[in-house]
Amino acid sequence: MQVSRDMDAPKGLDAAQHEVHHGPASGLMRWVTTTNHKDIGSLYLWFSFLMFLTGGSMAMVIRAELFQPGLQLVEPQFFNQMTTVHGLVMVFGAVMPAFVGLANWMIPMMIGAPDMALPRMNNWSFWILPFAFAILLSSLFMEGGGPAFGWTFYAPLSTTYSGNSTALFVFSIHIMGISSIMGAINVIVTIFNLRAPGMTWMKLPLFVWTWLITAFLLIAVMPVLAGAVTMVLTDKYFGTDFFNAVGGGDPVMFQHIFWFFGHPEVYIMILPSFGIISAILPTFARKRLFGYASMVYATASIAGLSFVVWAHHMFTTGMPLFGELFFMYCTMLIAVPTGVKVFNWVATLWRGSISFEVPMLFALAFVVLFTIGGFSGLMLAITPADFQYHDTYFVVAHFHYVLVTGAIFSIMAAAYYWLPKWTGHMFDEGLAKLHFWCSLVSVNVLFFPMHFLGLAGMPRRIPDYALQFADLNKIVSIGGFAFGLSQLIFLWVVIKCIKGGTPAPAKPWEGAEGLEWEVPSPAPYHTFETPPEIKP
Amino acid sequence: MSSRRHQALGAWAVLAWCWPFTALADGYNMTRGVTDFSQRVYGLHMTIFWICCAIGAVVFGLLFYSLIRHRKSRGAKAANFHESTRVEILWTLIPFVILIAMAVPATKALVAGDDDGSGPADITVQVTGSQWKWHYQYLGTDVGFYSLLATLPDQITNRLDKGDNYLLEVDRPLVLPTDRNIRFVITSEDVIHSWWVPAFAVKKDAVPGFINQVQARIKEPGLYRGQCAELCGKDHGFMPIVVIAKTPAAFDDWLSAEQARLAAKKAEEQKLLAMNRSLDELMRDGKALYEARCAMCHQPNGEGLPGAIPALKGSAIATGDVHAHIDIVLNGKAGTAMQAFGKQLSLSELAAIITYERNAWGNSTGDAVQAADLHRFLSGDNP
């Protein structure tokens, strides 16, 4: 990709004057009032990491309680609050904001735009998030505790039989949803309108493509979630009977609505990962991505299919045979475009010139471990076998392979990949490698044995278990503590990198391609005031 | 890297890949079960598992081959290819064919195991879930009972040693015949539960307001355990299922003995209606019953769980009008976890519990509630 532009000469203003008018404000107000995509990107990323640690501490409570049979540390009711809030915090507080942060930072730079298209809305879509999570987390301190009905909050447990924190739960979900929709609108408008001249659709970096498709998914399904939580609210407080069988409602309808949101949601949490991995593997294999066009089509097909598979979460609710067959076939079909993506990645590496910098290590771990998560997903799609797997630790293992060694590993890879661009310094490679190897080993000790626990018959979301599950639970808990502690190394690496280190060149990775590597490191506060022109 | 370190790494990698398989052999795999359907499901599970392993071996094999052979440090120069329509079509079609190969046996198993309720059933058991116990009713007979966790609270809180079947034991197991078609009709009284016995490959949600059906034919007598598999509130982890499968003849004997026992119990209940028991006797029986049935929620000290479960100690219900107290214990409170115990316990048991609640933890009302009081309440004969 050729860029014809003189980066050092702002047009019409001299450099000093330019800084006075357009530089960042100083102090705290810079962060409160900022409309700069880079500042907002950093805010999102820091917020996401804070939530990652918060949700992670809750997971540590869960793993500590499950370290051995019997109730040692917490009451079952509090255990349920931990599983519920852990799920909500990780999904809406850690994974989604991390991707939005990456989108904010990178999309304008990758497409040659000066900023996001709607900067003031960008500020709002970030700043309402801390309030949403303050509401959610404060409910844990209410009399009777926070939400304890699982992140899937199946009615009637979440309506008739829930505590009074339900109102806070519903409002916080509403605010998170509004934030996501605003973020998605911003991404779509930016990509549609602010691409540099010459950047045609099929030249868009894959990270931008995957985020564009993700943004459409968000706009399609977040209102469905908002509808579901509103119905929960009115059922509980205003006497409606959407999900109450006694009043003519249908508890299973809740699950249909929830999973119509929930299944596309799991792809919202993985599609941007595909974009990140498709950027990193070619860089460190020093070879172009194999099958760019089929990658775009595969992403779009996965997004499309994600709308017709929701009931595979509901095979045991008493579905008719036709429904079970339909949803089984559709779910199995998703393996095809996902397989295409994995094969393309392997082909990208094939006969490359591969080196193993830290972003590459995380990306490779992603490919292998996400594929393992894909295999267990395929097994879960087989309806008769799902009768045995459903709601056991097999499922817990499956979605943690997809969401932790999938989504979160890709976010780590992205953070290491672009950290020199963000900070202007190279990170400490030794520490970062330590972080990688500790994470890789511990995450497998944490989640791999869960497959066997599930097959042996351990249901999920139980605070105490039968004796035959004791040994594996102990191993899993040790893996959990180790994985949790390993993430503090990451924090250390990032802080160290912000404070200093070897200055990073504009393009710190030999094989990297894309507009973001054409600008100096750290990226200037305003990047492209006149769009770079991309020559065919 | 020296070749010795390579070998050591290789050995570790092989060991790491073998570990899952040794674990499978050690009984950490899905059970084969004791029904035709469960065995089909097991076969399906293993088939797909091996297909996934084979795909994994090929894909990861190629990946690791690249990582080892095509390293920059080994002097590898990157090739220039970046697409091939033929290859891409091929690896869209091949997975498609593999999926069809998986879908055929899965569809067959699903169709064979499907039960729309129209097939012949020799016996029908109604399974009703509630927070947090199962009720079993043998339809067409008057035999029915509740099945509760039998593990002692002191074992759960680590004050007593745990038994072999910790958390997987109940006070009254479900008894079923082998070699007969058993239909389960499954429903719930409050939230969604899920009745799961792995040995039968039966997992069906118990949904309030709905009746789900599932059928099983057990091949071998034995004792089979399961658990609730849907998050149903605080005690979700404490809702085990125990099934005893007997030969048809032994089952018939058990069923008629159970019917005789039930008739005798009814006669006994009538006798108790006429008796007045002392406060001490009621308190003694009431304490044991309270601890088994009520303490899970209201706590052994009667203080409840603030914000979730109301206290009984010093409460308006347990120290005020006795009829309001009887009413709530018999009929429950709609929209809360307080169940209607009128159909779960006998009148004399309920009288003892109510007496205990009115006189324990400093609730010194001095009321000795008798079974006859409850009988009068039920017949609408309130003072």
PDB file of C-alpha atoms in Angstrom, chain A residues 459, chain B residues 127-129 133-136 147-150 165 167-176 184 186 193-200 202-204 206 223-230 236-244:
ATOM      1  CA  PRO A 459     -23.419 -29.367  36.567  1.00  0.00           C
TER       2      PRO A 459
ATOM      3  CA  VAL B 127     -41.751 -35.236  37.996  1.00  0.00           C
ATOM      4  CA  THR B 128     -42.318 -31.822  39.566  1.00  0.00           C
ATOM      5  CA  GLY B 129     -39.447 -29.546  40.474  1.00  0.00           C
ATOM      6  CA  LYS B 133     -36.812 -30.626  45.911  1.00  0.00           C
ATOM      7  CA  TRP B 134     -38.305 -33.102  43.465  1.00  0.00           C
ATOM      8  CA  HIS B 135     -41.801 -34.582  43.711  1.00  0.00           C
ATOM      9  CA  TYR B 136     -42.562 -37.892  42.031  1.00  0.00           C
ATOM     10  CA  SER B 147     -37.393 -36.508  47.386  1.00  0.00           C
ATOM     11  CA  LEU B 148     -34.966 -34.282  49.293  1.00  0.00           C
ATOM     12  CA  LEU B 149     -31.213 -34.059  49.713  1.00  0.00           C
ATOM     13  CA  ALA B 150     -30.190 -36.449  52.486  1.00  0.00           C
ATOM     14  CA  ASN B 165     -22.313 -40.180  48.028  1.00  0.00           C
ATOM     15  CA  LEU B 167     -24.595 -34.413  47.804  1.00  0.00           C
ATOM     16  CA  LEU B 168     -25.823 -37.262  45.604  1.00  0.00           C
ATOM     17  CA  GLU B 169     -28.077 -38.927  48.192  1.00  0.00           C
ATOM     18  CA  VAL B 170     -31.790 -38.396  48.867  1.00  0.00           C
ATOM     19  CA  ASP B 171     -34.218 -39.376  51.611  1.00  0.00           C
ATOM     20  CA  ARG B 172     -36.580 -41.144  49.168  1.00  0.00           C
ATOM     21  CA  PRO B 173     -35.241 -42.326  45.805  1.00  0.00           C
ATOM     22  CA  LEU B 174     -37.445 -42.733  42.760  1.00  0.00           C
ATOM     23  CA  VAL B 175     -38.133 -46.423  42.101  1.00  0.00           C
ATOM     24  CA  LEU B 176     -38.556 -47.546  38.499  1.00  0.00           C
ATOM     25  CA  PHE B 184     -41.642 -38.932  32.464  1.00  0.00           C
ATOM     26  CA  ILE B 186     -41.898 -33.050  33.817  1.00  0.00           C
ATOM     27  CA  HIS B 193     -35.285 -26.742  36.955  1.00  0.00           C
ATOM     28  CA  SER B 194     -33.846 -29.499  34.817  1.00  0.00           C
ATOM     29  CA  TRP B 195     -34.206 -33.203  35.571  1.00  0.00           C
ATOM     30  CA  TRP B 196     -30.999 -34.956  34.542  1.00  0.00           C
ATOM     31  CA  VAL B 197     -30.004 -38.576  34.954  1.00  0.00           C
ATOM     32  CA  PRO B 198     -26.840 -39.145  32.851  1.00  0.00           C
ATOM     33  CA  ALA B 199     -27.252 -42.939  32.804  1.00  0.00           C
ATOM     34  CA  PHE B 200     -30.511 -42.503  30.852  1.00  0.00           C
ATOM     35  CA  VAL B 202     -32.428 -37.812  29.979  1.00  0.00           C
ATOM     36  CA  LYS B 203     -32.159 -34.082  30.607  1.00  0.00           C
ATOM     37  CA  LYS B 204     -35.380 -32.139  30.319  1.00  0.00           C
ATOM     38  CA  ALA B 206     -39.024 -28.513  34.293  1.00  0.00           C
ATOM     39  CA  LEU B 223     -28.861 -47.313  41.344  1.00  0.00           C
ATOM     40  CA  TYR B 224     -28.454 -44.225  39.189  1.00  0.00           C
ATOM     41  CA  ARG B 225     -27.710 -40.688  40.317  1.00  0.00           C
ATOM     42  CA  GLY B 226     -28.192 -37.278  38.789  1.00  0.00           C
ATOM     43  CA  GLN B 227     -28.629 -33.629  39.666  1.00  0.00           C
ATOM     44  CA  CYS B 228     -30.665 -30.578  38.766  1.00  0.00           C
ATOM     45  CA  ALA B 229     -28.991 -28.971  35.756  1.00  0.00           C
ATOM     46  CA  GLU B 230     -30.564 -25.507  35.593  1.00  0.00           C
ATOM     47  CA  HIS B 236     -29.370 -25.327  42.907  1.00  0.00           C
ATOM     48  CA  GLY B 237     -26.374 -27.451  43.897  1.00  0.00           C
ATOM     49  CA  PHE B 238     -28.398 -29.376  46.461  1.00  0.00           C
ATOM     50  CA  MET B 239     -31.123 -30.986  44.323  1.00  0.00           C
ATOM     51  CA  PRO B 240     -29.879 -34.503  43.611  1.00  0.00           C
ATOM     52  CA  ILE B 241     -31.827 -37.231  41.859  1.00  0.00           C
ATOM     53  CA  VAL B 242     -31.527 -40.894  42.842  1.00  0.00           C
ATOM     54  CA  VAL B 243     -33.238 -43.631  40.860  1.00  0.00           C
ATOM     55  CA  ILE B 244     -33.434 -47.293  41.900  1.00  0.00           C
TER      56      ILE B 244
END
